[in-house]
């Protein structure tokens, strides 16, 4: 019964070299990361069809809201350009003396919101009308110049409350003597801004739901991977692997899927923007505008790739944690 | 080293797998855990691997109560325990070397040291020439020995084995047993669950006999369980 008690005071071979230095741990940690990344990449290449399908779904789901977002940004830019050039046309009463006109000009120029004032006399207006309208001959039959003199007022670039300030400016100028009427076509600018506001919210809602979709797609793909490595996970857990160790390969897979998805989404966007951009330039030229389509840009590409990888990481994380919780000791 | 104090385990299904088990295993001791299937051998080992938690009683390892071990400390605890599984649980998509290296990799050993230790462990079980083979190309006995090499490569203080000779012939079984004794000789506490009574009959070792979740006898093999 004295079973081997003679051996109990032997030095513990196991205890002697248990210590692993921090530097060694770090080195082995880095090596494991490298190995895991490489094998995650290999696993993706080993199932090219599955990978391609997943990545394409992710790419489309990322490209769609991004494309709409870009479109909105361009429309907004167009709108802001118009808003900045919102000109007021100040019509002078018929029969106003040149003195009165000069006084009005001075009054308008003294307003702090006004950037510049151009004067078009009634004669100039008539000349211009003759030249541009094509009714030149008909106009010669008129005894009297029917057109009033006009001040074209350019307000300074206005901030967010621009339309309010413009309205105020209109009332101020209308109150001046010798001013007949002030015209400003702000309504469509306001409508445009409300419409972009609504579209922005729509794009946001669509973006969020598509991002959730990507999250689920990646989670599902990772879940398949977990399922095929179920035994391996149990074994490494029993040998003392931490949750982080078990998670690592799946996080890398999710990350790579998301990154590839983001990258392909960028390619899709850049390609279609180039394609559409040509037609837009032609259209802009027809409107005598130098409007250029705002593209994704380098930061946009980076942003899409980053967004894809983050979603990939999150999807993989959720899938692995769900599995790890399920195999927890009770 | 290992101390069971009135440990009971009741599964959520209502099955009472262990009933008030109490025994102690000192450092460097080797014992067999026997009993018919369903007696609670596997549950007892699962408690030691922290695959299950006891329902009541205290389970002390090296003076520390496993009941109080937080979830985050489980990996570190398991690294001090070597486990030989009945169906050896080798990863079939990795070579023998990679399988044996797994515990070292998990514990964070530097790669430079891994090779030396893995070869030492494989040499110990006589499979040094098989390091680049895949487990499925090996015989059952060889696979079991790879499993043992993996269980001891990180030099654990406790070695647990669940039916390590389960489906091996007597000669191979005796070989495996001799291996376990060598680990015991260097101070490892060894607990082996087996129903193969003929195997341990002529070995002079402590035998802990379980039946129906209860400890029936605890003593030398001569008494013949």
XYZ file of C-alpha atoms in Angstrom:
555
model
C 0.000 0.000 0.000
C 3.006 2.264 0.333
C 2.514 3.095 -3.281
C 5.566 4.863 -4.556
C 5.744 7.288 -1.687
C 9.482 7.055 -2.221
C 8.976 9.086 -5.360
C 6.927 11.892 -3.985
C 9.944 13.860 -2.834
C 11.642 13.685 -6.194
C 12.024 17.107 -7.811
C 8.997 17.935 -9.922
C 10.135 17.908 -13.475
C 7.009 19.758 -14.372
C 7.474 22.609 -11.963
C 11.057 23.448 -12.769
C 10.655 25.002 -16.187
C 7.066 26.146 -16.009
C 8.007 29.802 -16.293
C 7.753 31.304 -19.734
C 9.161 34.784 -20.019
C 6.943 37.627 -21.171
C 9.132 38.207 -24.222
C 8.734 34.571 -25.243
C 4.994 34.725 -24.744
C 4.848 37.835 -26.906
C 6.971 36.243 -29.604
C 4.826 33.133 -29.676
C 1.683 35.311 -29.672
C 2.891 37.176 -32.750
C 3.876 33.934 -34.459
C 0.445 32.510 -33.758
C -1.206 35.592 -35.226
C 0.860 35.239 -38.360
C 0.126 31.532 -38.708
C -3.581 32.128 -38.102
C -3.796 34.911 -40.666
C -2.034 32.777 -43.249
C -4.238 29.748 -42.652
C -7.388 31.899 -42.643
C -6.352 33.205 -46.047
C -5.640 29.680 -47.275
C -9.047 28.493 -46.068
C -10.721 31.265 -48.091
C -8.804 30.228 -51.192
C -9.583 26.565 -50.603
C -13.294 27.250 -51.050
C -13.188 29.795 -53.879
C -16.851 29.569 -54.875
C -18.170 29.964 -51.346
C -15.748 32.829 -50.719
C -16.602 34.560 -53.967
C -20.334 34.340 -53.275
C -19.991 35.696 -49.756
C -17.657 38.492 -50.798
C -19.916 39.506 -53.682
C -22.970 39.692 -51.438
C -21.005 41.834 -48.992
C -19.688 44.036 -51.803
C -23.135 44.691 -53.246
C -24.641 45.362 -49.844
C -21.887 47.889 -49.132
C -21.843 49.453 -52.592
C -25.580 50.161 -52.749
C -25.910 52.591 -49.843
C -22.511 54.093 -50.652
C -23.616 54.839 -54.190
C -26.789 56.526 -52.939
C -24.795 58.459 -50.394
C -22.455 59.703 -53.120
C -25.385 60.668 -55.307
C -26.866 62.722 -52.476
C -23.555 64.392 -51.809
C -23.405 65.450 -55.445
C -26.977 66.759 -55.455
C -26.263 68.695 -52.277
C -23.202 70.202 -53.851
C -25.251 71.253 -56.841
C -27.823 72.770 -54.463
C -25.295 74.635 -52.377
C -23.797 76.132 -55.534
C -27.208 77.455 -56.502
C -27.958 78.713 -53.034
C -24.713 80.638 -52.917
C -25.541 82.332 -56.184
C -29.105 83.126 -55.146
C -29.398 86.567 -56.711
C -31.983 89.179 -55.861
C -33.475 91.171 -58.669
C -34.515 94.571 -57.410
C -36.930 96.282 -59.833
C -37.050 100.048 -59.722
C -40.360 101.881 -60.053
C -41.012 103.348 -63.432
C -40.242 106.983 -63.634
C -37.786 107.024 -60.791
C -35.224 109.798 -61.131
C -31.573 108.998 -61.510
C -31.019 110.590 -58.098
C -33.487 108.214 -56.500
C -31.828 105.310 -58.237
C -28.402 106.358 -56.967
C -29.803 106.623 -53.469
C -31.246 103.118 -53.609
C -27.926 101.798 -54.847
C -26.149 103.389 -51.902
C -28.722 102.058 -49.452
C -28.358 98.518 -50.776
C -24.573 98.666 -50.739
C -24.635 99.781 -47.114
C -26.410 96.599 -46.048
C -23.981 94.201 -44.377
C -25.437 91.112 -46.073
C -24.760 92.437 -49.542
C -21.658 91.409 -51.406
C -22.073 93.339 -54.697
C -24.629 95.253 -56.695
C -24.875 95.492 -60.470
C -27.015 98.088 -62.150
C -28.809 97.408 -65.369
C -30.573 100.475 -66.679
C -33.857 100.214 -68.518
C -32.076 100.871 -71.847
C -29.469 98.225 -71.201
C -32.182 95.790 -70.268
C -33.951 96.467 -73.504
C -30.780 95.986 -75.544
C -30.128 92.709 -73.809
C -33.661 91.529 -74.362
C -33.482 92.412 -78.039
C -30.272 90.500 -78.445
C -31.317 87.389 -76.585
C -35.034 86.977 -77.158
C -35.189 87.151 -80.920
C -38.090 89.630 -80.768
C -35.749 92.474 -81.734
C -37.813 93.592 -84.715
C -41.086 93.550 -82.838
C -39.713 95.662 -80.040
C -38.867 98.510 -82.355
C -42.606 99.051 -82.792
C -43.000 99.944 -79.136
C -42.932 103.677 -78.388
C -41.971 103.160 -74.857
C -39.425 100.963 -73.123
C -41.612 98.589 -71.057
C -38.703 97.290 -69.016
C -37.748 98.710 -65.624
C -34.253 99.326 -64.385
C -32.865 96.498 -62.273
C -30.285 96.069 -59.542
C -28.785 92.607 -59.392
C -27.876 92.081 -55.746
C -25.457 89.352 -54.777
C -25.708 88.529 -51.081
C -22.652 87.364 -49.192
C -22.304 83.597 -48.824
C -24.871 82.703 -46.212
C -24.670 80.062 -43.550
C -27.106 77.360 -42.557
C -29.906 79.839 -41.862
C -29.338 81.255 -45.343
C -32.906 81.252 -46.568
C -34.113 83.206 -43.507
C -31.494 85.869 -43.994
C -32.368 86.162 -47.651
C -36.026 86.689 -46.779
C -35.077 89.431 -44.342
C -32.945 91.063 -46.978
C -35.889 91.018 -49.367
C -38.191 92.818 -46.895
C -35.524 95.402 -46.119
C -34.890 96.235 -49.741
C -38.610 96.273 -50.588
C -39.093 98.988 -47.969
C -36.738 101.374 -49.770
C -38.452 104.126 -51.727
C -38.343 103.788 -55.523
C -38.121 100.001 -55.203
C -41.028 98.343 -56.952
C -40.452 94.700 -56.313
C -37.757 92.279 -55.185
C -37.722 88.851 -56.739
C -35.865 85.858 -55.477
C -36.524 82.289 -56.421
C -35.704 80.570 -53.147
C -38.575 78.163 -53.007
C -37.045 75.494 -55.184
C -33.783 75.728 -53.279
C -35.698 75.114 -50.074
C -37.572 72.234 -51.622
C -34.309 70.742 -52.790
C -32.812 70.960 -49.332
C -35.847 69.300 -47.728
C -35.780 66.603 -50.358
C -32.105 65.863 -49.824
C -32.836 65.767 -46.107
C -35.490 63.105 -46.617
C -33.308 61.137 -49.002
C -30.468 61.306 -46.514
C -32.648 59.659 -43.904
C -33.762 57.030 -46.392
C -30.169 56.261 -47.348
C -29.230 56.024 -43.685
C -32.058 53.603 -42.949
C -31.175 51.520 -45.988
C -27.491 51.596 -45.077
C -28.158 50.404 -41.544
C -30.357 47.529 -42.684
C -27.851 46.462 -45.334
C -25.024 46.608 -42.783
C -27.049 44.351 -40.510
C -27.501 42.085 -43.520
C -23.733 41.966 -44.090
C -23.264 41.207 -40.399
C -25.599 38.238 -40.684
C -24.053 36.985 -43.926
C -20.564 37.015 -42.410
C -21.862 35.524 -39.167
C -23.463 32.708 -41.113
C -20.331 31.969 -43.116
C -18.259 31.905 -39.930
C -20.849 29.666 -38.281
C -20.359 27.131 -41.089
C -16.619 27.269 -40.442
C -17.156 26.767 -36.720
C -19.406 23.820 -37.394
C -16.763 22.070 -39.483
C -14.199 22.603 -36.720
C -16.379 21.749 -33.749
C -14.221 18.866 -32.512
C -11.063 20.878 -32.874
C -12.522 23.661 -30.746
C -13.452 21.243 -27.964
C -9.991 19.670 -28.011
C -8.046 22.916 -27.897
C -10.360 24.229 -25.179
C -9.633 21.106 -23.119
C -5.896 21.572 -23.573
C -6.220 25.036 -22.087
C -6.891 27.368 -24.989
C -8.401 30.712 -24.072
C -11.508 32.036 -25.777
C -9.275 34.501 -27.602
C -7.208 31.642 -29.018
C -10.301 29.860 -30.291
C -11.734 33.102 -31.663
C -8.630 34.219 -33.508
C -8.864 32.177 -36.739
C -12.556 33.013 -37.127
C -11.970 36.705 -36.489
C -9.321 36.679 -39.182
C -11.689 34.943 -41.612
C -14.416 37.489 -40.885
C -11.959 40.335 -41.202
C -10.662 39.100 -44.548
C -14.176 38.535 -45.931
C -15.231 42.044 -44.872
C -12.052 43.616 -46.206
C -12.408 41.901 -49.576
C -16.093 42.857 -49.682
C -15.255 46.511 -48.992
C -12.508 46.481 -51.594
C -14.719 45.014 -54.298
C -17.480 47.460 -53.373
C -14.949 50.268 -53.945
C -14.029 48.870 -57.334
C -17.708 48.653 -58.307
C -18.299 52.245 -57.200
C -15.215 53.740 -58.806
C -15.998 51.906 -62.038
C -19.606 53.009 -62.242
C -18.711 56.585 -61.278
C -16.214 56.769 -64.131
C -18.859 55.421 -66.454
C -21.592 57.810 -65.294
C -19.157 60.723 -64.873
C -18.687 61.062 -68.621
C -22.384 61.506 -69.259
C -22.690 63.938 -66.379
C -19.919 66.101 -67.806
C -21.691 66.197 -71.153
C -24.944 67.153 -69.440
C -23.227 69.823 -67.357
C -21.616 71.252 -70.473
C -25.071 71.549 -72.025
C -26.103 73.679 -69.049
C -22.907 75.739 -69.347
C -21.828 74.442 -65.952
C -18.451 73.157 -64.887
C -20.061 70.689 -62.489
C -17.950 67.592 -61.868
C -19.120 64.418 -60.193
C -17.597 63.978 -56.739
C -16.084 60.497 -56.626
C -15.273 58.097 -53.831
C -11.722 59.327 -53.459
C -8.874 57.495 -51.769
C -10.294 58.128 -48.302
C -13.637 56.741 -49.468
C -11.988 53.524 -50.635
C -10.135 53.241 -47.336
C -13.347 53.973 -45.444
C -15.285 51.270 -47.288
C -12.516 48.719 -46.678
C -12.386 49.693 -42.994
C -16.170 49.496 -42.682
C -16.153 46.062 -44.324
C -13.428 44.727 -42.032
C -15.088 46.065 -38.899
C -18.406 44.488 -39.864
C -16.548 41.255 -40.667
C -14.872 41.253 -37.259
C -18.154 41.943 -35.470
C -20.048 39.239 -37.388
C -17.338 36.668 -36.683
C -17.147 37.709 -33.037
C -20.855 37.243 -32.533
C -20.851 33.822 -34.191
C -17.878 32.529 -32.163
C -19.084 33.888 -28.839
C -22.457 32.290 -29.387
C -20.748 28.946 -29.959
C -18.329 29.312 -27.032
C -21.189 30.071 -24.678
C -22.973 26.956 -25.873
C -20.052 24.661 -24.964
C -19.457 26.289 -21.570
C -19.164 23.912 -18.514
C -22.258 23.923 -16.368
C -2.643 17.285 -4.997
C -6.161 16.117 -5.762
C -8.735 16.121 -2.999
C -12.412 15.201 -3.361
C -14.423 16.195 -0.313
C -18.035 14.999 -0.360
C -18.369 15.790 -4.036
C -21.719 15.151 -5.703
C -22.701 15.816 -9.275
C -26.251 15.933 -10.429
C -26.908 16.641 -14.106
C -29.737 18.875 -15.177
C -31.500 15.733 -16.430
C -31.794 14.650 -12.790
C -29.192 11.920 -13.091
C -27.016 11.772 -10.011
C -23.680 10.724 -11.467
C -21.569 11.072 -8.326
C -22.731 10.730 -4.727
C -20.653 12.153 -1.907
C -17.263 11.084 -3.203
C -14.293 11.638 -0.906
C -10.696 10.641 -1.565
C -7.272 12.154 -1.815
C -4.384 11.699 -4.190
C -0.998 12.988 -3.114
C 1.716 14.418 -5.327
C 3.361 11.794 -7.516
C 0.757 9.164 -6.747
C -0.716 6.907 -9.398
C -4.195 5.490 -9.069
C -6.722 3.627 -11.181
C -10.348 4.537 -11.297
C -12.481 1.502 -12.031
C -16.075 0.464 -12.108
C -18.700 -0.593 -14.615
C -19.717 1.840 -17.301
C -22.117 4.401 -15.946
C -20.465 4.259 -12.527
C -19.339 7.861 -12.775
C -15.722 7.477 -13.903
C -16.076 9.847 -16.816
C -17.981 12.385 -14.746
C -15.234 12.339 -12.148
C -12.607 13.027 -14.803
C -14.789 15.717 -16.347
C -14.904 17.475 -12.986
C -11.109 17.377 -12.861
C -10.882 18.821 -16.386
C -13.466 21.452 -15.474
C -15.736 20.257 -18.248
C -18.372 20.019 -15.540
C -18.737 21.730 -12.185
C -19.593 19.785 -9.002
C -23.129 20.265 -7.675
C -21.954 20.149 -4.064
C -18.890 19.391 -2.022
C -15.366 20.680 -2.484
C -12.842 19.697 -5.122
C -9.377 20.896 -4.215
C -6.397 20.839 -6.547
C -3.155 21.816 -4.907
C -5.198 23.348 -2.105
C -7.299 25.470 -4.436
C -11.026 24.940 -4.702
C -12.034 24.370 -8.299
C -15.575 25.487 -7.472
C -14.297 29.003 -6.917
C -12.182 29.145 -10.043
C -13.555 31.928 -12.246
C -14.260 31.243 -15.894
C -11.266 33.291 -16.985
C -8.899 31.089 -14.948
C -10.043 27.828 -16.537
C -7.573 27.874 -19.477
C -4.629 28.397 -17.175
C -5.777 25.582 -14.904
C -6.175 23.185 -17.812
C -2.626 23.889 -18.937
C -1.415 22.246 -15.736
C -3.376 19.102 -16.453
C -2.511 16.598 -19.155
C -5.386 14.575 -20.533
C -5.278 11.353 -22.528
C -8.657 10.841 -24.162
C -10.248 7.518 -24.874
C -10.489 8.209 -28.592
C -7.257 10.204 -28.407
C -8.890 13.298 -29.992
C -6.076 14.072 -32.390
C -6.661 16.685 -35.059
C -6.629 14.780 -38.323
C -5.702 17.758 -40.498
C -2.439 18.298 -38.644
C 0.725 16.248 -38.492
C 1.833 14.326 -35.425
C 4.312 17.095 -34.685
C 1.672 19.818 -34.915
C -0.709 17.840 -32.737
C 1.865 17.387 -30.006
C 2.971 21.032 -30.300
C -0.580 22.288 -29.723
C -0.432 22.586 -25.910
C 2.879 24.443 -26.147
C 1.509 26.819 -28.745
C -1.549 27.458 -26.604
C 0.528 28.102 -23.497
C 2.725 30.546 -25.395
C 6.009 28.694 -25.588
C 8.518 30.295 -27.954
C 8.699 28.480 -31.303
C 12.397 27.822 -30.780
C 11.686 25.743 -27.708
C 8.654 23.990 -29.156
C 10.615 21.743 -31.526
C 12.936 20.493 -28.799
C 10.108 19.705 -26.398
C 7.893 18.043 -28.989
C 10.730 15.760 -30.070
C 11.531 14.916 -26.466
C 7.886 13.952 -25.887
C 7.692 11.931 -29.104
C 10.957 10.220 -28.227
C 9.442 9.341 -24.868
C 6.606 7.437 -26.535
C 8.886 5.985 -29.199
C 7.422 7.819 -32.171
C 10.176 10.227 -33.050
C 10.284 8.951 -36.623
C 6.563 9.636 -37.177
C 6.524 13.379 -36.548
C 5.572 14.349 -40.087
C 2.874 11.669 -40.450
C -0.816 12.401 -40.187
C -2.640 10.671 -37.314
C -4.918 8.648 -39.567
C -1.942 6.910 -41.164
C -0.900 5.508 -37.775
C -2.145 2.418 -35.969
C -4.500 2.670 -32.980
C -1.693 2.093 -30.495
C 0.498 4.695 -32.174
C -2.330 7.214 -32.192
C -2.867 6.630 -28.505
C 0.834 7.188 -27.873
C 0.712 10.458 -29.837
C -2.186 11.416 -27.560
C -0.017 10.660 -24.545
C 2.865 12.686 -25.963
C 0.496 15.611 -26.396
C -0.771 15.195 -22.835
C 2.720 15.363 -21.327
C 4.619 17.662 -23.692
C 4.053 20.697 -21.469
C 5.025 18.692 -18.368
C 1.784 18.887 -16.441
C 1.613 18.187 -12.733
C -1.464 16.035 -13.167
C -2.048 13.435 -15.848
C -5.581 12.149 -16.416
C -6.416 9.283 -18.731
C -9.859 8.093 -19.767
C -9.749 4.442 -20.908
C -6.315 4.908 -22.490
C -6.153 1.234 -23.464
C -9.768 1.116 -24.540
C -9.412 -0.758 -27.794
C -5.828 -1.977 -27.681
C -4.542 -5.518 -27.368
C -2.928 -6.618 -24.075
C 0.663 -6.171 -25.256
C 0.063 -2.592 -26.379
C -1.927 -1.895 -23.231
C 0.958 -3.047 -21.070
C 3.271 -0.768 -23.047
C 1.014 2.208 -22.467
C 0.802 1.425 -18.763
C 4.579 1.298 -18.567
C 4.615 4.759 -20.100
C 2.312 6.108 -17.421
C 4.523 4.641 -14.710
C 7.483 6.514 -16.136
C 5.647 9.784 -15.757
C 4.718 8.875 -12.243
C 8.393 8.186 -11.583
C 9.216 11.808 -12.289
C 6.614 13.119 -9.877
C 3.477 13.493 -11.988
C 0.204 12.647 -10.261
C -1.563 10.123 -12.485
C -5.222 9.082 -12.452
C -6.342 6.495 -14.978
C -9.954 5.524 -15.536
C -10.347 2.019 -16.918
C -12.690 -0.952 -16.817
C -9.927 -3.260 -17.981
C -9.429 -5.084 -14.703
C -7.137 -7.768 -16.117
C -4.722 -5.018 -17.062
C -4.313 -3.610 -13.581
C -4.771 -6.857 -11.720
C -1.099 -7.600 -11.435
C 0.030 -4.017 -11.011
C 0.624 -2.905 -7.489
C -1.338 0.336 -7.560
C -4.074 2.074 -5.730
C -7.509 1.300 -7.125
C -10.502 3.528 -6.566
C -13.626 1.563 -7.331
C -16.850 3.329 -8.216
C -20.296 1.842 -8.666
C -23.511 3.666 -9.246
C -21.863 7.000 -8.463
C -20.581 5.865 -5.081
C -17.092 5.046 -3.892
C -17.114 1.304 -3.121
C -13.504 0.626 -2.290
C -10.215 2.457 -2.257
C -7.059 0.420 -1.910
C -4.434 -1.823 -3.449
C -5.074 -4.084 -6.344
C -4.340 -7.269 -4.382
C -7.776 -7.089 -2.802
C -9.134 -7.653 -6.304
C -11.864 -5.236 -7.088
